[in-house]
XYZ file of C-alpha atoms in Angstrom:
468
model
C 31.559 -51.699 -43.293
C 29.441 -52.378 -46.385
C 30.296 -56.080 -46.258
C 29.289 -56.333 -42.620
C 26.070 -54.437 -43.274
C 25.305 -56.757 -46.188
C 25.889 -59.832 -44.027
C 23.796 -58.308 -41.246
C 20.788 -57.597 -43.480
C 21.034 -61.086 -44.907
C 20.917 -62.510 -41.425
C 17.915 -60.310 -40.569
C 16.145 -61.559 -43.673
C 16.860 -65.201 -42.739
C 16.810 -64.883 -38.924
C 14.040 -65.763 -36.490
C 11.208 -63.382 -35.833
C 12.167 -63.155 -32.187
C 15.801 -62.235 -32.884
C 16.765 -58.954 -31.361
C 19.073 -56.249 -32.486
C 21.262 -56.638 -29.422
C 21.825 -60.379 -30.003
C 22.859 -59.722 -33.604
C 25.344 -57.085 -32.522
C 26.779 -59.513 -29.981
C 27.216 -62.097 -32.769
C 28.872 -59.469 -34.935
C 31.301 -58.627 -32.126
C 32.231 -62.304 -31.718
C 33.708 -62.266 -35.210
C 31.232 -64.245 -37.216
C 27.680 -64.289 -38.385
C 25.845 -67.151 -36.616
C 23.067 -68.223 -38.928
C 20.288 -70.708 -38.246
C 20.691 -74.434 -38.519
C 19.032 -76.459 -41.235
C 16.503 -77.964 -38.820
C 15.299 -74.494 -37.703
C 14.989 -72.902 -41.138
C 11.532 -74.340 -41.620
C 10.178 -72.663 -38.492
C 11.644 -69.243 -39.308
C 9.790 -66.554 -41.201
C 11.611 -63.978 -43.278
C 11.989 -60.600 -41.625
C 11.017 -57.645 -43.702
C 12.329 -54.429 -42.120
C 9.560 -52.434 -43.912
C 6.775 -54.431 -42.242
C 5.833 -54.354 -38.529
C 5.881 -58.030 -37.505
C 3.445 -57.483 -34.603
C 0.697 -55.559 -36.446
C 1.439 -56.479 -40.030
C 1.298 -52.871 -41.152
C 3.902 -51.100 -43.185
C 6.495 -49.090 -41.298
C 7.022 -45.386 -42.255
C 9.889 -44.588 -44.618
C 11.172 -41.901 -42.281
C 11.636 -44.521 -39.530
C 13.535 -46.839 -41.912
C 15.866 -43.986 -42.929
C 16.604 -43.194 -39.283
C 17.296 -46.840 -38.501
C 19.574 -47.133 -41.529
C 21.552 -44.094 -40.399
C 21.886 -45.543 -36.920
C 23.056 -48.840 -38.402
C 25.857 -47.090 -40.314
C 26.998 -45.277 -37.161
C 26.854 -48.497 -35.116
C 28.819 -50.415 -37.692
C 31.459 -47.692 -37.855
C 31.879 -47.790 -34.097
C 32.120 -51.552 -34.134
C 34.754 -51.490 -36.887
C 36.872 -49.049 -34.861
C 36.417 -51.107 -31.676
C 34.825 -48.225 -29.737
C 32.014 -48.725 -27.198
C 28.527 -47.729 -28.174
C 27.047 -45.051 -25.920
C 23.289 -45.084 -25.620
C 21.595 -41.946 -26.841
C 19.851 -39.861 -24.195
C 16.174 -40.663 -24.008
C 13.629 -38.101 -24.912
C 12.050 -38.341 -21.472
C 15.321 -37.307 -19.811
C 15.728 -34.379 -22.080
C 12.189 -33.305 -21.522
C 12.505 -33.439 -17.772
C 15.794 -31.601 -17.585
C 14.861 -28.629 -19.680
C 11.680 -27.620 -17.818
C 13.320 -28.137 -14.397
C 16.203 -25.892 -15.361
C 13.857 -23.268 -16.673
C 11.602 -23.621 -13.640
C 14.566 -22.842 -11.344
C 15.000 -19.613 -13.228
C 11.303 -18.744 -13.322
C 10.416 -19.516 -9.680
C 12.238 -16.530 -8.081
C 10.767 -14.206 -10.623
C 7.240 -15.527 -10.025
C 7.742 -15.312 -6.243
C 8.822 -11.670 -6.437
C 5.967 -10.885 -8.827
C 3.430 -12.353 -6.320
C 4.943 -10.422 -3.421
C 4.913 -7.174 -5.409
C 1.287 -7.741 -6.381
C 0.339 -8.361 -2.722
C 2.225 -5.244 -1.581
C 0.566 -3.213 -4.318
C -2.875 -4.399 -3.197
C -2.068 -3.374 0.380
C -0.515 0.029 -0.334
C -2.643 1.171 -3.259
C -5.860 1.737 -1.317
C -7.735 4.971 -0.897
C -7.043 5.183 2.824
C -3.259 5.021 2.218
C -3.389 8.419 0.505
C -2.978 9.731 4.054
C 0.528 8.204 4.149
C 1.797 11.538 2.837
C 1.274 12.894 6.388
C 3.814 10.441 7.877
C 6.950 12.298 6.807
C 5.160 15.638 7.201
C 4.088 14.819 10.771
C 7.595 13.719 11.760
C 9.045 16.853 10.190
C 6.768 19.273 12.072
C 7.619 17.433 15.257
C 11.388 17.838 14.671
C 10.911 21.446 13.524
C 8.881 22.171 16.710
C 5.960 23.703 14.952
C 2.699 24.637 16.646
C 1.231 21.834 18.783
C -1.961 21.880 16.701
C 0.011 21.112 13.520
C 1.838 18.295 15.310
C -1.436 16.843 16.635
C -3.355 17.049 13.350
C -0.600 15.724 11.016
C 0.326 12.785 13.249
C -3.346 12.060 13.883
C -3.900 11.701 10.125
C -0.626 9.783 9.688
C -1.503 7.012 12.157
C -4.786 6.169 10.410
C -3.181 4.508 7.287
C -0.358 3.117 9.387
C -2.929 1.240 11.523
C -4.332 -0.227 8.322
C -0.866 -1.414 7.186
C -0.193 -2.863 10.614
C -3.456 -4.789 10.530
C -2.775 -6.117 7.008
C 0.722 -7.283 7.975
C -0.606 -9.005 11.126
C -3.342 -10.766 9.137
C -0.868 -11.871 6.454
C 1.597 -13.228 8.994
C -1.053 -15.033 11.102
C -2.319 -16.801 7.935
C 1.019 -18.665 7.717
C 0.836 -19.963 11.276
C -1.482 -22.259 13.176
C -4.762 -21.111 14.649
C -3.498 -20.688 18.202
C -0.298 -18.823 17.191
C -2.298 -16.742 14.756
C -4.716 -15.814 17.491
C -1.828 -14.758 19.706
C -0.417 -12.581 16.939
C -3.778 -10.964 16.446
C -4.076 -10.399 20.179
C -0.628 -8.796 20.305
C -0.643 -6.710 17.110
C -4.373 -6.546 16.284
C -4.725 -3.438 18.467
C -1.061 -2.451 18.372
C -1.872 1.208 17.748
C -3.884 1.422 20.963
C -1.159 -0.479 22.781
C 1.600 1.788 21.523
C -0.320 4.992 22.335
C -1.081 3.618 25.793
C 2.605 2.953 26.452
C 3.527 6.474 25.282
C 0.778 8.071 27.383
C 1.558 5.989 30.479
C 5.209 7.000 30.272
C 4.135 10.637 30.041
C 1.888 10.213 33.133
C -1.369 10.885 31.236
C -3.374 8.287 33.182
C -6.806 9.805 32.501
C -6.054 10.070 28.789
C -5.066 6.394 28.715
C -8.213 5.347 30.559
C -10.342 7.503 28.278
C -8.615 6.097 25.153
C -9.239 2.483 26.218
C -12.853 3.205 27.185
C -13.370 5.116 23.927
C -11.993 2.188 21.874
C -14.464 -0.191 23.519
C -17.410 2.181 23.121
C -16.593 3.112 19.519
C -16.540 -0.545 18.509
C -19.631 -1.537 20.485
C -21.774 1.475 19.698
C -20.497 3.440 16.672
C -18.992 0.709 14.466
C -21.595 -1.935 15.230
C -24.392 0.604 14.864
C -23.101 1.775 11.463
C -22.654 -1.833 10.349
C -26.251 -2.765 11.310
C -27.587 0.333 9.532
C -25.551 -0.413 6.450
C -26.973 -3.908 6.306
C -30.479 -2.520 6.904
C -30.248 -0.432 3.740
C -30.618 -3.622 1.638
C -32.286 -6.075 4.040
C -35.289 -5.956 6.328
C -33.558 -8.173 8.918
C -30.034 -9.575 9.133
C -29.307 -12.895 10.887
C -25.971 -13.859 12.453
C -24.432 -16.421 14.794
C -25.991 -15.594 18.211
C -23.850 -18.052 20.151
C -20.540 -16.487 19.037
C -21.831 -13.002 19.795
C -23.055 -14.145 23.255
C -19.612 -15.500 24.088
C -18.021 -12.146 23.240
C -20.613 -10.196 25.224
C -20.087 -12.421 28.251
C -16.366 -11.555 28.151
C -17.354 -7.915 27.872
C -19.470 -8.243 31.030
C -16.550 -9.762 32.905
C -14.298 -6.899 31.781
C -16.922 -4.340 32.881
C -17.137 -5.927 36.284
C -13.349 -5.878 36.643
C -13.469 -2.107 36.055
C -16.542 -1.477 38.175
C -15.257 -3.241 41.287
C -12.037 -1.230 41.754
C -14.006 1.965 41.009
C -16.577 1.170 43.709
C -13.828 0.054 46.127
C -12.159 3.451 45.732
C -15.308 5.091 47.110
C -15.228 2.954 50.232
C -13.996 4.881 53.289
C -10.474 3.938 54.306
C -9.395 2.715 50.839
C -5.964 4.001 49.981
C -4.524 4.696 46.539
C -1.974 1.896 46.968
C -4.732 -0.569 47.787
C -6.677 0.354 44.650
C -3.494 0.104 42.584
C -2.667 -3.380 43.920
C -6.228 -4.592 43.379
C -6.062 -3.329 39.793
C -2.865 -5.202 39.120
C -4.188 -8.437 40.499
C -7.413 -8.094 38.498
C -5.362 -7.372 35.356
C -3.519 -10.662 35.725
C -6.785 -12.577 35.951
C -8.252 -10.644 33.003
C -5.276 -11.668 30.801
C -5.781 -15.256 31.920
C -9.449 -15.056 31.003
C -8.507 -13.773 27.543
C -6.114 -16.695 27.053
C -8.951 -19.079 27.946
C -11.240 -17.233 25.532
C -8.676 -17.633 22.715
C -8.480 -21.380 23.403
C -12.276 -21.552 23.462
C -12.569 -19.607 20.226
C -9.786 -21.327 18.236
C -9.856 -24.888 19.551
C -12.744 -26.297 21.522
C -15.615 -24.237 20.019
C -14.168 -22.897 16.808
C -17.426 -23.673 14.941
C -19.267 -20.957 16.927
C -17.037 -18.293 15.427
C -16.959 -19.442 11.800
C -17.773 -16.653 9.351
C -18.330 -16.214 5.635
C -14.832 -14.947 5.025
C -12.866 -17.949 6.168
C -13.173 -19.821 2.841
C -12.023 -16.826 0.876
C -8.455 -16.743 2.097
C -5.916 -15.594 -0.454
C -3.271 -18.248 -0.887
C -1.018 -15.872 -2.849
C -0.622 -13.212 -0.192
C 2.497 -11.931 1.476
C 5.101 -14.473 2.512
C 6.202 -14.720 6.150
C 9.363 -12.754 5.395
C 7.648 -9.844 3.680
C 4.877 -9.860 6.345
C 7.411 -9.695 9.176
C 9.329 -6.845 7.520
C 6.121 -4.885 6.949
C 4.941 -5.578 10.515
C 8.191 -4.416 12.089
C 8.466 -1.319 9.846
C 4.858 -0.276 10.465
C 5.229 -0.738 14.234
C 8.348 1.445 14.366
C 6.723 4.251 12.391
C 3.542 4.053 14.438
C 5.629 4.348 17.611
C 7.314 7.547 16.317
C 4.059 9.158 15.180
C 2.133 8.196 18.321
C 4.888 9.658 20.500
C 4.587 12.950 18.664
C 0.792 12.806 18.963
C 0.773 12.079 22.671
C 3.319 14.808 23.393
C 1.092 17.364 21.699
C -2.088 16.541 23.694
C -1.236 18.734 26.650
C -0.485 21.753 24.463
C -3.611 21.367 22.327
C -5.816 20.925 25.395
C -4.405 23.999 27.166
C -4.050 26.271 24.160
C -7.302 25.558 22.354
C -9.477 24.415 25.236
C -10.100 20.913 23.873
C -11.113 18.671 26.763
C -8.745 15.773 27.483
C -11.720 13.487 28.031
C -12.984 14.256 24.542
C -9.548 13.652 23.045
C -9.164 10.310 24.855
C -12.682 8.953 24.512
C -13.657 10.247 21.042
C -10.659 11.383 18.942
C -7.864 8.927 19.737
C -10.017 5.740 19.176
C -10.726 6.943 15.642
C -6.999 6.776 14.914
C -6.525 3.117 15.639
C -9.917 1.837 14.493
C -10.539 3.721 11.240
C -9.563 0.755 9.034
C -11.577 -1.685 11.130
C -14.562 0.624 10.980
C -14.496 0.648 7.170
C -14.095 -3.122 7.049
C -17.007 -3.845 9.390
C -19.395 -1.493 7.566
C -18.389 -2.869 4.170
C -18.849 -6.479 5.244
C -22.221 -5.769 6.787
C -23.365 -3.991 3.623
C -22.449 -7.080 1.617
C -24.429 -9.366 3.979
C -21.473 -10.813 5.945
C -22.830 -9.883 9.360
C -20.855 -12.509 11.245
C -17.606 -11.050 9.931
C -18.750 -7.569 10.820
C -19.523 -8.699 14.366
C -16.152 -10.415 14.573
C -14.440 -7.134 13.688
C -16.497 -4.800 15.901
C -17.402 -6.890 18.984
C -14.276 -9.052 18.800
C -11.967 -6.041 18.730
C -13.682 -4.467 21.753
C -13.368 -7.780 23.610
C -9.679 -7.835 22.790
C -9.214 -4.343 24.144
C -11.216 -4.975 27.333
C -9.551 -8.272 28.234
C -6.038 -7.765 26.870
C -5.086 -4.155 26.137
C -6.547 -2.686 29.356
C -4.680 -5.092 31.696
C -1.547 -4.650 29.611
C -1.779 -0.891 30.169
C -1.944 -1.545 33.913
C 1.115 -3.771 33.670
C 3.029 -1.115 31.683
C 2.162 1.396 34.437
C 3.565 -1.021 36.942
C 6.776 -1.303 34.891
C 7.136 2.466 34.492
C 6.170 3.140 38.107
C 3.027 5.043 37.085
C -0.316 4.781 39.013
C -2.247 3.240 36.104
C -5.215 1.378 37.584
C -8.662 0.020 36.737
C -10.445 2.649 38.855
C -11.872 4.703 36.004
C -14.091 7.789 36.452
C -17.575 7.043 37.678
C -19.028 8.356 34.415
C -16.735 6.148 32.326
C -17.607 3.052 34.325
C -21.313 3.752 33.996
C -20.961 4.213 30.258
C -19.168 0.892 29.834
C -21.656 -1.078 31.929
C -24.696 0.424 30.206
C -23.221 0.001 26.698
C -22.494 -3.701 27.312
C -26.043 -4.152 28.604
C -27.522 -2.432 25.521
C -25.472 -4.365 22.964
C -26.286 -7.643 24.751
C -29.973 -6.871 24.343
C -29.556 -6.077 20.660
C -27.589 -9.266 19.846
C -29.405 -11.772 22.003
C -32.034 -12.755 19.388
C -29.581 -13.575 16.535
C -31.049 -11.042 14.109
C -31.001 -7.251 13.790
C -32.589 -4.411 11.819
C -31.721 -0.813 11.008
C -33.514 0.532 14.095
C -31.094 -1.333 16.393
C -28.192 0.340 14.641
C -29.756 3.761 14.975
C -30.169 3.203 18.753
C -26.526 2.255 19.160
C -25.253 5.286 17.207
C -27.598 7.593 19.173
C -26.155 6.314 22.425
C -22.610 6.942 21.191
C -23.521 10.524 20.222
C -24.964 11.193 23.651
C -21.726 9.983 25.321
C -19.643 12.139 22.963
C -21.664 15.224 23.786
C -21.273 14.668 27.558
C -17.526 14.116 27.294
C -17.150 17.552 25.653
C -18.368 19.268 28.800
C-alpha cells in the first residue's frame, strides 16, 4: 500500500494540471502507473496538493488530512480488489433527516392546532351556560316541574346555538362559496329549524308562526337597533354598503308579501282552510326558489355588493373539515334533544303560570337561537364594522323569511299538520311595517344612534302588545 501511494504521489507531482483523481485510479487498476511522455513534460506543471491550482491559494491542512485518510482507505480497497462505494452526500443526509422528523412532527402540530381552535370555541363566556345542558336533560327525564324544564333547556340552547354557528362557519370555510352559502342556509338558523320541526310535530302551529315572526323582528328591530346604537356611542354617523342592504330588504319585502297574501285570502268569503293551505305550500316553493336565486346573486354574480371588512381576516388555522363535521353533528343532536324538551314544556308553562303563547313564540324563543348572533352584530358595529353587523342582522332575517318559513310549511306538509303562511292579522301587520321602517333607515347608506333608538322602541311596543 505504501509503495502504491508513493508512486501515486509521484505521478501527481509530475502529472498534468488537468489530470483527475478518477483517471489516476483507473490507471492504478490497470496494473501500472502511466506517466507522461518526454514530449509532454515541458507543457506540464508540477502539482502541489497543498496549493489550489485554480485560485493559487494555500489549501487548509484539515482538508489535506481528510484527503490523505481517504487515499489510504481507497488504496486499501484497491489492494483487496473490492469496489469503492461512494460516500453519501451531505445534501442527501440533510434532506432525509428533516423529512423523517417532519413526518413525526406534522401529526402533533395538526392536533395542537385543532385543540387550540376547539379551545377558542369552547372557552368563551357564553359557553358557561353549557352546564345547563346535562341539567336540562336530567330534569326532563326526572319529570320535574315544567317551569324547571323550560328554564334549564332555554338556557342550555343559547350556548349550543353558538357552537352550532361556529361549526357551520368553520366547515363552510373549507368549501367553495356556493356550497358554503348552502351550508349557512341549512345550518345557519338550525336552532330555529329544529324548534320549528319539534313544534310542528306537536301541533303548535301558532307557536311556530310566532317563533318565525319573532326571529325576523328581533333581527330587524332589536339586533339592528342595538348595533346602530353601539356604533353611535363612538361615531356621529356610520356608513355602510347601501346596495347590499337594499338587496336584503327587497327580499324581505317579497317574503312579507308572501305572508300577507294568504292572510288576506283567508278573510275572503268562501275561502276554505284547504285552499289556504295549498296556496301556502305553493308560495313556499317559490320562496325557496327565490332564496336560491338570492344566494347565486350574493355569492356569484354580485358578490362585490356584499363584501365586508371581515372577509380578509379569515383564520387559516381553524378547525379542519373532520373536526368541524363532528362538532356540527354533535351540536345538532344535542340541540334537537334540548329543543324537544323545551317545546314539550311550553303548554304546561303557559297554562300553569299564565304566560301567553304569543309572548313565548314572538319574544322568548327567538332569543334562544339568536343570542350569539346578537352579541356578534353589536360587537362588530361597536368596532366600526357596520357592513358585517348588517350581514348578521339583516342577512339572518332574510334567511329566516325566505328559507326557514317555507321549510316549516313543508315540514307541516310532511307531518300532516296545517302549517300555513296565513299568520295572525297582527303578526302580518308587524312584519310589513317593520320591513318598511328598516328600509327607510337603511336607504341612505348611513345611520346614527337615533335610528337605532327608533328600531328598539318599535320592538318594545310589539313585545308589550304580544303580552296581552
